[in-house]
Short mmCIF file of C-alpha atoms in Angstrom, two decimals:
data_model
loop_
_atom_site.label_atom_id
_atom_site.label_comp_id
_atom_site.label_asym_id
_atom_site.label_seq_id
_atom_site.Cartn_x
_atom_site.Cartn_y
_atom_site.Cartn_z
CA ASP B 1 -14.73 21.66 36.53
CA GLN B 2 -14.37 22.90 32.83
CA GLN B 3 -13.26 26.54 33.11
CA VAL B 4 -13.63 26.77 29.28
CA LYS B 5 -16.74 25.53 27.69
CA GLN B 6 -17.70 24.88 24.23
CA ASN B 7 -21.21 23.62 24.43
CA SER B 8 -21.71 22.66 20.96
CA PRO B 9 -19.83 19.45 20.10
CA SER B 10 -20.70 19.80 16.39
CA LEU B 11 -21.99 22.28 13.90
CA SER B 12 -22.88 22.02 10.18
CA VAL B 13 -23.02 25.00 7.76
CA GLN B 14 -23.66 25.55 4.18
CA GLU B 15 -20.53 26.60 2.10
CA GLY B 16 -20.70 30.29 1.54
CA ARG B 17 -22.68 31.00 4.87
CA ILE B 18 -21.46 32.22 8.27
CA SER B 19 -20.02 29.78 10.74
CA ILE B 20 -20.35 30.77 14.45
CA LEU B 21 -18.59 29.03 17.07
CA ASN B 22 -19.18 29.75 20.64
CA CYS B 23 -17.16 29.56 23.78
CA ASP B 24 -18.08 30.39 27.48
CA TYR B 25 -15.39 30.80 30.34
CA THR B 26 -15.98 30.88 34.19
CA ASN B 27 -12.63 32.44 35.36
CA SER B 28 -12.99 36.14 35.52
CA MET B 29 -9.30 36.45 35.73
CA PHE B 30 -8.95 35.09 32.04
CA ASP B 31 -7.48 37.87 29.94
CA TYR B 32 -6.21 36.44 26.76
CA PHE B 33 -8.01 34.19 24.29
CA LEU B 34 -7.21 32.18 21.30
CA TRP B 35 -8.67 29.81 18.81
CA TYR B 36 -7.08 27.06 17.47
CA LYS B 37 -8.08 24.71 14.45
CA LYS B 38 -7.23 21.12 14.05
CA TYR B 39 -7.59 18.65 11.20
CA PRO B 40 -7.55 14.88 11.70
CA ALA B 41 -4.29 13.32 12.38
CA GLU B 42 -2.63 16.75 12.84
CA GLY B 43 -1.63 18.97 15.71
CA PRO B 44 -3.65 22.32 16.49
CA THR B 45 -2.64 25.36 14.47
CA PHE B 46 -3.13 28.71 15.82
CA LEU B 47 -5.97 30.80 13.98
CA ILE B 48 -6.40 34.15 15.86
CA SER B 49 -6.47 35.68 19.10
CA ILE B 50 -7.82 38.47 21.29
CA SER B 51 -6.97 40.25 24.40
CA SER B 52 -9.46 41.74 27.04
CA ILE B 53 -8.60 45.13 26.10
CA LYS B 54 -10.50 44.59 22.70
CA ASP B 55 -13.89 43.24 22.02
CA LYS B 56 -13.25 42.12 18.42
CA ASN B 57 -10.30 40.91 16.22
CA GLU B 58 -10.43 40.50 12.62
CA ASP B 59 -8.26 38.52 10.16
CA GLY B 60 -9.47 37.84 6.76
CA ARG B 61 -12.59 35.59 6.97
CA PHE B 62 -12.03 35.09 10.69
CA THR B 63 -13.36 37.50 13.36
CA VAL B 64 -13.28 36.87 17.12
CA PHE B 65 -15.76 38.80 19.38
CA LEU B 66 -15.27 38.97 23.03
CA ASN B 67 -17.90 39.88 25.61
CA LYS B 68 -16.20 40.02 28.97
CA SER B 69 -19.17 40.79 31.06
CA ALA B 70 -21.03 37.83 29.57
CA LYS B 71 -17.66 35.67 29.62
CA HIS B 72 -18.36 34.70 26.17
CA LEU B 73 -16.41 34.63 22.90
CA SER B 74 -17.37 33.67 19.51
CA LEU B 75 -15.44 33.03 16.21
CA HIS B 76 -17.21 34.00 13.15
CA ILE B 77 -16.10 32.40 9.66
CA VAL B 78 -17.41 34.19 6.66
CA PRO B 79 -17.81 32.97 3.90
CA SER B 80 -17.46 29.39 5.24
CA GLN B 81 -15.50 27.00 2.90
CA PRO B 82 -15.20 23.31 2.71
CA GLY B 83 -11.60 23.54 3.84
CA ASP B 84 -12.75 25.15 7.33
CA SER B 85 -14.00 21.79 8.13
CA ALA B 86 -11.98 20.82 11.43
CA VAL B 87 -12.39 20.96 15.12
CA TYR B 88 -12.10 24.32 16.54
CA PHE B 89 -10.50 24.79 20.11
CA CYS B 90 -11.12 27.96 22.36
CA ALA B 91 -8.29 28.52 24.76
CA ALA B 92 -8.05 31.04 27.71
CA SER B 93 -5.32 32.38 30.04
CA GLU B 94 -4.64 34.89 32.65
CA ASP B 95 -1.82 36.19 30.80
CA ASN B 96 -0.16 35.40 27.27
CA TYR B 97 2.53 32.98 28.43
CA GLY B 98 3.08 29.65 26.90
CA GLN B 99 1.95 27.07 29.16
CA ASN B 100 -0.83 28.64 31.42
CA PHE B 101 -3.71 28.20 28.96
CA VAL B 102 -6.97 26.23 29.40
CA PHE B 103 -8.47 24.63 26.38
CA GLY B 104 -12.28 23.90 25.66
CA PRO B 105 -13.30 20.45 24.61
CA GLY B 106 -13.67 21.60 20.82
CA THR B 107 -16.56 22.07 18.26
CA ARG B 108 -16.22 20.04 15.05
CA LEU B 109 -17.36 22.29 12.02
CA SER B 110 -18.66 20.54 8.94
CA VAL B 111 -18.79 22.98 5.96
CA LEU B 112 -21.11 21.29 3.37
CA PRO B 113 -20.55 21.95 -0.31
CA ASN Y 1 11.66 23.63 7.03
CA ALA Y 2 10.60 20.58 9.23
CA GLY Y 3 7.98 21.18 11.47
CA VAL Y 4 7.51 19.59 15.05
CA MET Y 5 7.99 15.81 14.83
CA GLN Y 6 6.48 13.23 16.99
CA ASN Y 7 6.98 9.39 17.04
CA PRO Y 8 5.58 7.10 17.06
CA ARG Y 9 2.35 8.35 15.51
CA HIS Y 10 0.51 5.52 17.20
CA LEU Y 11 1.44 3.29 20.11
CA VAL Y 12 -0.36 0.40 21.78
CA ARG Y 13 0.72 -0.97 25.16
CA ARG Y 14 -0.67 -3.54 27.46
CA ARG Y 15 -1.56 -2.51 30.97
CA GLY Y 16 1.79 -2.44 33.20
CA GLN Y 17 4.28 -1.67 30.34
CA GLU Y 18 6.06 1.44 29.57
CA ALA Y 19 5.20 3.85 27.06
CA ARG Y 20 8.09 6.32 25.61
CA LEU Y 21 6.85 9.27 23.36
CA ARG Y 22 9.37 11.34 21.44
CA CYS Y 23 9.06 14.97 20.23
CA SER Y 24 11.63 16.65 18.15
CA PRO Y 25 11.04 20.49 18.14
CA MET Y 26 11.35 22.71 15.28
CA LYS Y 27 14.92 23.67 14.29
CA GLY Y 28 16.27 26.26 16.58
CA HIS Y 29 13.63 25.71 19.16
CA SER Y 30 14.60 25.26 22.77
CA HIS Y 31 11.17 25.20 24.47
CA VAL Y 32 8.94 22.21 24.57
CA TYR Y 33 5.58 21.68 25.98
CA TRP Y 34 3.76 18.43 26.47
CA TYR Y 35 -0.16 18.39 26.13
CA ARG Y 36 -2.66 15.36 26.75
CA GLN Y 37 -6.01 15.27 25.09
CA LEU Y 38 -8.41 12.73 26.51
CA PRO Y 39 -11.44 11.61 24.58
CA GLU Y 40 -14.02 14.16 24.34
CA GLU Y 41 -11.92 16.81 26.13
CA GLY Y 42 -9.72 19.66 25.29
CA LEU Y 43 -5.91 19.75 25.39
CA LYS Y 44 -4.51 19.79 28.94
CA PHE Y 45 -1.00 21.20 29.71
CA MET Y 46 1.32 18.61 31.32
CA VAL Y 47 4.96 20.04 31.21
CA TYR Y 48 7.14 22.71 30.02
CA LEU Y 49 10.98 22.13 29.38
CA GLN Y 50 13.81 24.09 28.23
CA LYS Y 51 16.91 22.22 27.11
CA GLU Y 52 17.97 19.95 30.08
CA ASN Y 53 15.51 21.83 32.47
CA ILE Y 54 11.98 21.28 33.52
CA ILE Y 55 10.46 24.77 33.95
CA ASP Y 56 6.99 23.83 34.81
CA GLU Y 57 5.47 20.41 35.39
CA SER Y 58 2.34 21.56 37.24
CA GLY Y 59 0.17 19.40 34.89
CA MET Y 60 1.94 16.29 35.13
CA PRO Y 61 0.51 13.45 37.24
CA LYS Y 62 2.47 12.89 40.40
CA GLU Y 63 3.33 9.29 39.62
CA ARG Y 64 4.48 7.09 36.73
CA PHE Y 65 4.97 10.17 34.53
CA SER Y 66 8.38 11.86 33.62
CA ALA Y 67 9.68 14.14 30.85
CA GLU Y 68 13.02 15.17 29.75
CA PHE Y 69 14.55 17.45 27.32
CA PRO Y 70 18.43 16.49 26.95
CA LYS Y 71 21.07 18.68 25.41
CA GLU Y 72 21.11 16.39 22.55
CA GLY Y 73 18.12 14.46 21.15
CA PRO Y 74 14.40 14.66 21.32
CA SER Y 75 12.19 15.54 24.30
CA ILE Y 76 10.89 12.09 25.85
CA LEU Y 77 7.55 11.73 27.74
CA ARG Y 78 7.74 8.56 29.73
CA ILE Y 79 4.83 6.79 31.32
CA GLN Y 80 5.60 3.85 33.29
CA GLN Y 81 3.26 1.10 34.15
CA VAL Y 82 0.65 2.32 31.84
CA VAL Y 83 -3.15 2.12 32.78
CA ARG Y 84 -6.27 2.34 30.51
CA GLY Y 85 -6.81 5.74 31.71
CA ASP Y 86 -3.49 6.77 29.97
CA SER Y 87 -5.15 6.17 26.65
CA ALA Y 88 -5.15 9.59 24.87
CA ALA Y 89 -3.48 11.63 22.44
CA TYR Y 90 -0.17 13.35 23.45
CA PHE Y 91 0.76 16.60 21.72
CA CYS Y 92 4.10 18.14 21.81
CA ALA Y 93 4.67 21.82 20.82
CA SER Y 94 7.84 23.86 20.70
CA SER Y 95 8.65 27.58 20.56
CA LEU Y 96 11.73 29.71 19.93
CA THR Y 97 11.49 31.41 23.22
CA MET Y 98 9.37 31.38 26.29
CA ALA Y 99 6.84 33.58 24.65
CA HIS Y 100 3.34 34.00 23.48
CA GLN Y 101 1.13 31.02 23.12
CA GLU Y 102 0.54 31.86 19.39
CA THR Y 103 4.40 31.17 18.84
CA GLN Y 104 3.87 27.37 19.87
CA TYR Y 105 3.83 25.02 16.92
CA PHE Y 106 2.27 21.58 17.54
CA GLY Y 107 3.46 18.34 16.41
CA PRO Y 108 0.86 15.90 15.02
CA GLY Y 109 0.61 13.94 18.13
CA THR Y 110 0.98 10.48 19.38
CA ARG Y 111 -2.13 8.20 19.92
CA LEU Y 112 -1.55 5.83 22.76
CA LEU Y 113 -3.81 3.08 23.32
CA VAL Y 114 -3.48 0.89 26.41
CA LEU Y 115 -5.17 -2.43 26.17
#
């Protein structure tokens, strides 16, 4: 049973527009959430995180929103750039320790020029 | 500043053979984590090691899989008597301390194909 779900396997967006990647989770004990970005033939790289005491965290073009009551988070990228084309993984944990994270299956984002 | 290195990048094995995957952490990092990514799935934690010690192997299959991180040399993930279901991408990550997830740096992965 998947505790972290990313229901859109892929998403295509025009350059300059907003990309919205969604993530849903089932474990109400999850308290810390991260987004990773992965290019082909590379390992995932950390992008942005949010703890449950916040509902929004922003870093440049990237913003993560958390709705705890809906057990839903989303990553907004604006404006989208072709270099953002990658697979994005959502991950969640009951705490922020290194090995206790559950990853979603990923969403492949394609930003079209 | 070299990142996390994994070799081989691709490994093909026949059923019943052994697979050895190597991970050299970033310089100065003494914490290593192994993850497996099956097709169409997210990464799943397998094992967490600190030099010469296994700290958490709760994600490791009970049979055929083992991991070590010796005092000298890379961390090794060993899969004995491989089966087709072992075909996956295996990622290693390292961190300076047993700390927050953001401080883990991932290697490029080893793609294992079992024929």
